[in-house]
Amino acid sequence: RKEVEQDPGPFNVPEGATVAFNCTYSNSASQSFFWYRQDCRKEPKLLMSVYSSGNEDGRFTAQLNRASQYISLLIRDSKLSDSATYLCVVNIRSNTGKLIFGQGTTLQVKP
Amino acid sequence: NAGVTQTPKFRVLKTGQSMTLLCAQDMNHEYMYWYRQDPGMGLRLIHYSVGEGTTAKGEVPDGYNVSRLKKQNFLLGLESAAPSQTSVYFCASSSPRTRQAGYGYTFGSGTRLTVV
């Protein structure tokens, strides 16, 4: 079983739609959680951290459910520019800073 | 601009050749990492370093060696390249301070390596 699992998609949605991605992680010692965005042939970039209380950044909302070991990302009012691959990422409790990446979920927003 | 710089950006190698990928960061980060990214596999950790002079194996270390002689540089070496090492290689850095602030990693722009 992969440590971080995501549905690879692709998710094809029209502009203005709301779309949600889920991710599950297997290690209960996971400490920090993130969503990264990766555009085609570019490096991943941090989109947002995910906290137990949930957090929002504009059109993006991230939620963490520690009991069920899953993380979600909700994108409201999708824009063409949101088309990218979204990586679910966890940090296992350690002193190394290692991050474990999911394989990513591809989003294509169409006009 | 501050950040992580990788060189080269592209390279084609013949099977059996050797090469070194350089990663340099100017953010005074303690931790540095080398990942490879392949279609359908996501990012997989090759080697990492938690400080100058220290390195450790990640998930897929075979066929690679690393060195961290200076805090700002992390080198990835391929001693005898194989077609299975065709991939996109990303270097990243972080710090306990950036983790606590929730800032995660800073990535370099990647090296696209083809082994023929």
Short mmCIF file of C-alpha atoms in Angstrom, two decimals:
data_model
loop_
_atom_site.label_atom_id
_atom_site.label_comp_id
_atom_site.label_asym_id
_atom_site.label_seq_id
_atom_site.Cartn_x
_atom_site.Cartn_y
_atom_site.Cartn_z
CA ARG A 1 0.00 0.00 0.00
CA LYS A 2 1.32 3.43 -0.91
CA GLU A 3 1.96 5.75 2.00
CA VAL A 4 -0.03 8.53 0.35
CA GLU A 5 -2.78 7.67 -2.11
CA GLN A 6 -4.64 9.92 -4.49
CA ASP A 7 -7.00 9.35 -7.37
CA PRO A 8 -4.85 10.33 -10.37
CA GLY A 9 -7.89 11.56 -12.35
CA PRO A 10 -7.97 13.39 -14.65
CA PHE A 11 -10.79 15.54 -13.36
CA ASN A 12 -12.29 17.49 -16.24
CA VAL A 13 -14.55 20.31 -15.06
CA PRO A 14 -16.05 23.45 -16.63
CA GLU A 15 -15.03 26.91 -15.55
CA GLY A 16 -16.86 27.99 -12.43
CA ALA A 17 -17.34 24.48 -11.11
CA THR A 18 -16.49 23.32 -7.61
CA VAL A 19 -14.16 20.34 -7.46
CA ALA A 20 -12.86 18.30 -4.53
CA PHE A 21 -9.83 16.05 -4.25
CA ASN A 22 -9.25 13.52 -1.51
CA CYS A 23 -6.11 11.85 -0.32
CA THR A 24 -5.45 9.14 2.27
CA TYR A 25 -2.27 8.47 4.20
CA SER A 26 -1.27 5.27 5.92
CA ASN A 27 1.13 6.35 8.67
CA SER A 28 -0.64 7.55 11.79
CA ALA A 29 2.61 9.26 12.87
CA SER A 30 2.22 11.76 10.04
CA GLN A 31 2.70 15.20 11.49
CA SER A 32 2.42 17.88 8.81
CA PHE A 33 0.26 17.98 5.72
CA PHE A 34 0.40 20.01 2.55
CA TRP A 35 -1.07 20.45 -0.88
CA TYR A 36 1.40 21.26 -3.63
CA ARG A 37 0.58 22.33 -7.16
CA GLN A 38 2.63 21.20 -10.14
CA ASP A 39 2.25 22.65 -13.61
CA CYS A 40 3.29 20.62 -16.62
CA ARG A 41 7.08 20.20 -16.76
CA LYS A 42 7.60 22.51 -13.79
CA GLU A 43 8.64 22.01 -10.20
CA PRO A 44 6.04 21.47 -7.46
CA LYS A 45 5.11 24.58 -5.50
CA LEU A 46 3.47 24.81 -2.13
CA LEU A 47 -0.23 25.62 -2.46
CA MET A 48 -1.21 25.47 1.18
CA SER A 49 -0.59 23.73 4.45
CA VAL A 50 -3.41 21.70 5.97
CA TYR A 51 -4.41 22.03 9.60
CA SER A 52 -6.77 19.98 11.74
CA SER A 53 -9.06 22.95 12.13
CA GLY A 54 -9.28 23.34 8.38
CA ASN A 55 -8.01 26.35 6.52
CA GLU A 56 -9.03 28.50 3.61
CA ASP A 57 -7.09 30.58 1.13
CA GLY A 58 -9.35 32.41 -1.26
CA ARG A 59 -11.12 29.82 -3.41
CA PHE A 60 -9.17 26.95 -1.85
CA THR A 61 -10.18 25.09 1.30
CA ALA A 62 -8.16 22.28 2.86
CA GLN A 63 -9.38 19.87 5.51
CA LEU A 64 -7.64 17.23 7.59
CA ASN A 65 -9.33 14.29 9.29
CA ARG A 66 -6.76 12.62 11.51
CA ALA A 67 -9.13 9.91 12.72
CA SER A 68 -9.81 8.74 9.16
CA GLN A 69 -6.34 9.70 7.94
CA TYR A 70 -7.51 11.67 4.99
CA ILE A 71 -6.96 15.12 3.57
CA SER A 72 -9.13 17.05 1.17
CA LEU A 73 -8.80 20.05 -1.10
CA LEU A 74 -11.83 21.96 -2.35
CA ILE A 75 -11.55 24.44 -5.20
CA ARG A 76 -14.51 26.75 -5.74
CA ASP A 77 -15.28 28.75 -8.87
CA SER A 78 -12.62 26.93 -10.92
CA LYS A 79 -10.51 29.00 -13.30
CA LEU A 80 -8.69 27.89 -16.44
CA SER A 81 -5.47 28.72 -14.61
CA ASP A 82 -6.26 26.11 -11.95
CA SER A 83 -5.45 23.37 -14.49
CA ALA A 84 -2.52 21.52 -12.99
CA THR A 85 -1.60 18.44 -10.97
CA TYR A 86 -2.29 18.65 -7.24
CA LEU A 87 0.02 16.69 -4.96
CA CYS A 88 -0.99 15.54 -1.51
CA VAL A 89 2.03 15.56 0.78
CA VAL A 90 2.69 14.40 4.34
CA ASN A 91 5.61 14.69 6.72
CA ILE A 92 6.20 11.76 9.06
CA ARG A 93 7.14 12.78 12.57
CA SER A 94 10.93 12.82 12.42
CA ASN A 95 13.94 15.10 12.57
CA THR A 96 14.73 14.76 8.88
CA GLY A 97 12.07 16.91 7.27
CA LYS A 98 11.30 14.20 4.71
CA LEU A 99 8.07 14.65 2.79
CA ILE A 100 6.11 11.80 1.25
CA PHE A 101 4.32 12.69 -1.97
CA GLY A 102 1.21 11.24 -3.47
CA GLN A 103 1.30 10.65 -7.21
CA GLY A 104 -0.96 13.62 -7.81
CA THR A 105 -4.43 14.35 -9.13
CA THR A 106 -4.69 16.04 -12.50
CA LEU A 107 -7.27 18.80 -12.95
CA GLN A 108 -8.26 20.15 -16.34
CA VAL A 109 -10.60 23.14 -16.28
CA LYS A 110 -12.32 23.72 -19.59
CA PRO A 111 -13.98 26.87 -20.94
CA ASN B 1 16.24 35.78 -6.35
CA ALA B 2 16.74 33.51 -3.38
CA GLY B 3 15.95 29.88 -3.96
CA VAL B 4 17.18 26.53 -5.19
CA THR B 5 19.21 26.30 -8.39
CA GLN B 6 19.79 23.06 -10.28
CA THR B 7 22.32 22.48 -13.03
CA PRO B 8 22.18 21.28 -15.71
CA LYS B 9 18.55 21.65 -16.80
CA PHE B 10 18.78 19.01 -19.52
CA ARG B 11 21.21 16.22 -20.29
CA VAL B 12 21.43 13.19 -22.55
CA LEU B 13 23.80 10.44 -21.46
CA LYS B 14 24.88 7.20 -23.03
CA THR B 15 24.54 4.02 -20.99
CA GLY B 16 27.56 3.62 -18.75
CA GLN B 17 28.53 7.30 -18.67
CA SER B 18 28.77 9.19 -15.42
CA MET B 19 27.57 12.63 -14.42
CA THR B 20 26.94 14.88 -11.45
CA LEU B 21 23.87 17.00 -10.86
CA LEU B 22 24.40 20.11 -8.76
CA CYS B 23 21.90 21.65 -6.39
CA ALA B 24 22.63 24.98 -4.71
CA GLN B 25 20.46 26.89 -2.23
CA ASP B 26 21.01 30.32 -0.72
CA MET B 27 18.38 30.20 2.03
CA ASN B 28 20.68 28.72 4.68
CA HIS B 29 18.45 25.65 4.85
CA GLU B 30 19.72 22.71 6.87
CA TYR B 31 17.91 19.98 4.96
CA MET B 32 18.33 19.08 1.30
CA TYR B 33 16.78 16.31 -0.81
CA TRP B 34 17.00 14.67 -4.19
CA TYR B 35 13.83 13.25 -5.75
CA ARG B 36 13.09 11.65 -9.07
CA GLN B 37 9.74 11.92 -10.78
CA ASP B 38 8.45 9.38 -13.26
CA PRO B 39 5.03 9.16 -14.94
CA GLY B 40 2.50 7.43 -12.69
CA MET B 41 5.03 7.11 -9.85
CA GLY B 42 5.01 10.52 -8.26
CA LEU B 43 8.07 11.95 -6.54
CA ARG B 44 10.36 9.38 -4.94
CA LEU B 45 13.15 10.26 -2.55
CA ILE B 46 16.63 9.19 -3.67
CA HIS B 47 18.91 10.59 -0.95
CA TYR B 48 18.72 13.37 1.57
CA SER B 49 20.90 15.34 3.95
CA VAL B 50 20.08 16.91 7.29
CA GLY B 51 23.28 18.92 7.48
CA GLU B 52 26.71 19.60 6.08
CA GLY B 53 28.76 16.42 5.89
CA THR B 54 25.78 14.08 6.44
CA THR B 55 23.77 12.09 3.91
CA ALA B 56 21.23 9.28 4.09
CA LYS B 57 19.41 6.93 1.74
CA GLY B 58 15.86 7.51 0.70
CA GLU B 59 13.37 5.23 -1.02
CA VAL B 60 15.27 4.58 -4.29
CA PRO B 61 19.03 5.10 -3.65
CA ASP B 62 20.51 2.34 -5.85
CA GLY B 63 22.73 3.62 -8.65
CA TYR B 64 23.17 7.06 -7.08
CA ASN B 65 25.64 8.67 -4.71
CA VAL B 66 25.51 12.06 -3.01
CA SER B 67 27.75 14.48 -1.19
CA ARG B 68 27.13 17.54 0.98
CA LEU B 69 30.54 19.08 1.55
CA LYS B 70 29.10 22.58 1.93
CA LYS B 71 25.81 23.51 3.54
CA GLN B 72 24.55 25.25 0.43
CA ASN B 73 25.35 22.48 -2.07
CA PHE B 74 24.02 18.96 -2.54
CA LEU B 75 25.47 16.87 -5.37
CA LEU B 76 23.86 13.81 -6.94
CA GLY B 77 26.13 11.47 -8.85
CA LEU B 78 25.38 8.73 -11.35
CA GLU B 79 28.46 6.53 -11.64
CA SER B 80 27.27 4.35 -14.53
CA ALA B 81 24.05 5.61 -16.06
CA ALA B 82 21.32 3.15 -17.07
CA PRO B 83 18.18 3.72 -19.17
CA SER B 84 16.10 3.13 -16.01
CA GLN B 85 17.56 6.37 -14.65
CA THR B 86 15.84 8.39 -17.35
CA SER B 87 13.72 10.72 -15.29
CA VAL B 88 13.16 14.25 -14.07
CA TYR B 89 15.28 14.99 -11.01
CA PHE B 90 14.23 17.59 -8.47
CA CYS B 91 16.27 18.98 -5.64
CA ALA B 92 14.56 20.57 -2.66
CA SER B 93 15.55 22.23 0.58
CA SER B 94 13.85 22.96 3.85
CA SER B 95 14.53 23.90 7.42
CA PRO B 96 12.99 23.03 10.77
CA ARG B 97 12.05 26.70 10.89
CA THR B 98 10.15 26.50 7.60
CA ARG B 99 8.35 23.30 8.62
CA GLN B 100 7.13 24.81 11.83
CA ALA B 101 5.83 27.78 9.88
CA GLY B 102 4.13 25.38 7.47
CA TYR B 103 6.17 26.42 4.46
CA GLY B 104 7.30 22.96 3.33
CA TYR B 105 9.92 22.61 0.66
CA THR B 106 11.47 24.92 -1.88
CA PHE B 107 12.18 23.05 -5.11
CA GLY B 108 14.64 23.63 -7.89
CA SER B 109 13.32 23.75 -11.44
CA GLY B 110 14.44 20.21 -12.24
CA THR B 111 16.92 18.35 -14.44
CA ARG B 112 15.56 16.33 -17.33
CA LEU B 113 17.90 13.40 -17.86
CA THR B 114 17.68 10.91 -20.71
CA VAL B 115 19.90 7.84 -20.79
CA VAL B 116 20.13 6.15 -24.16
#
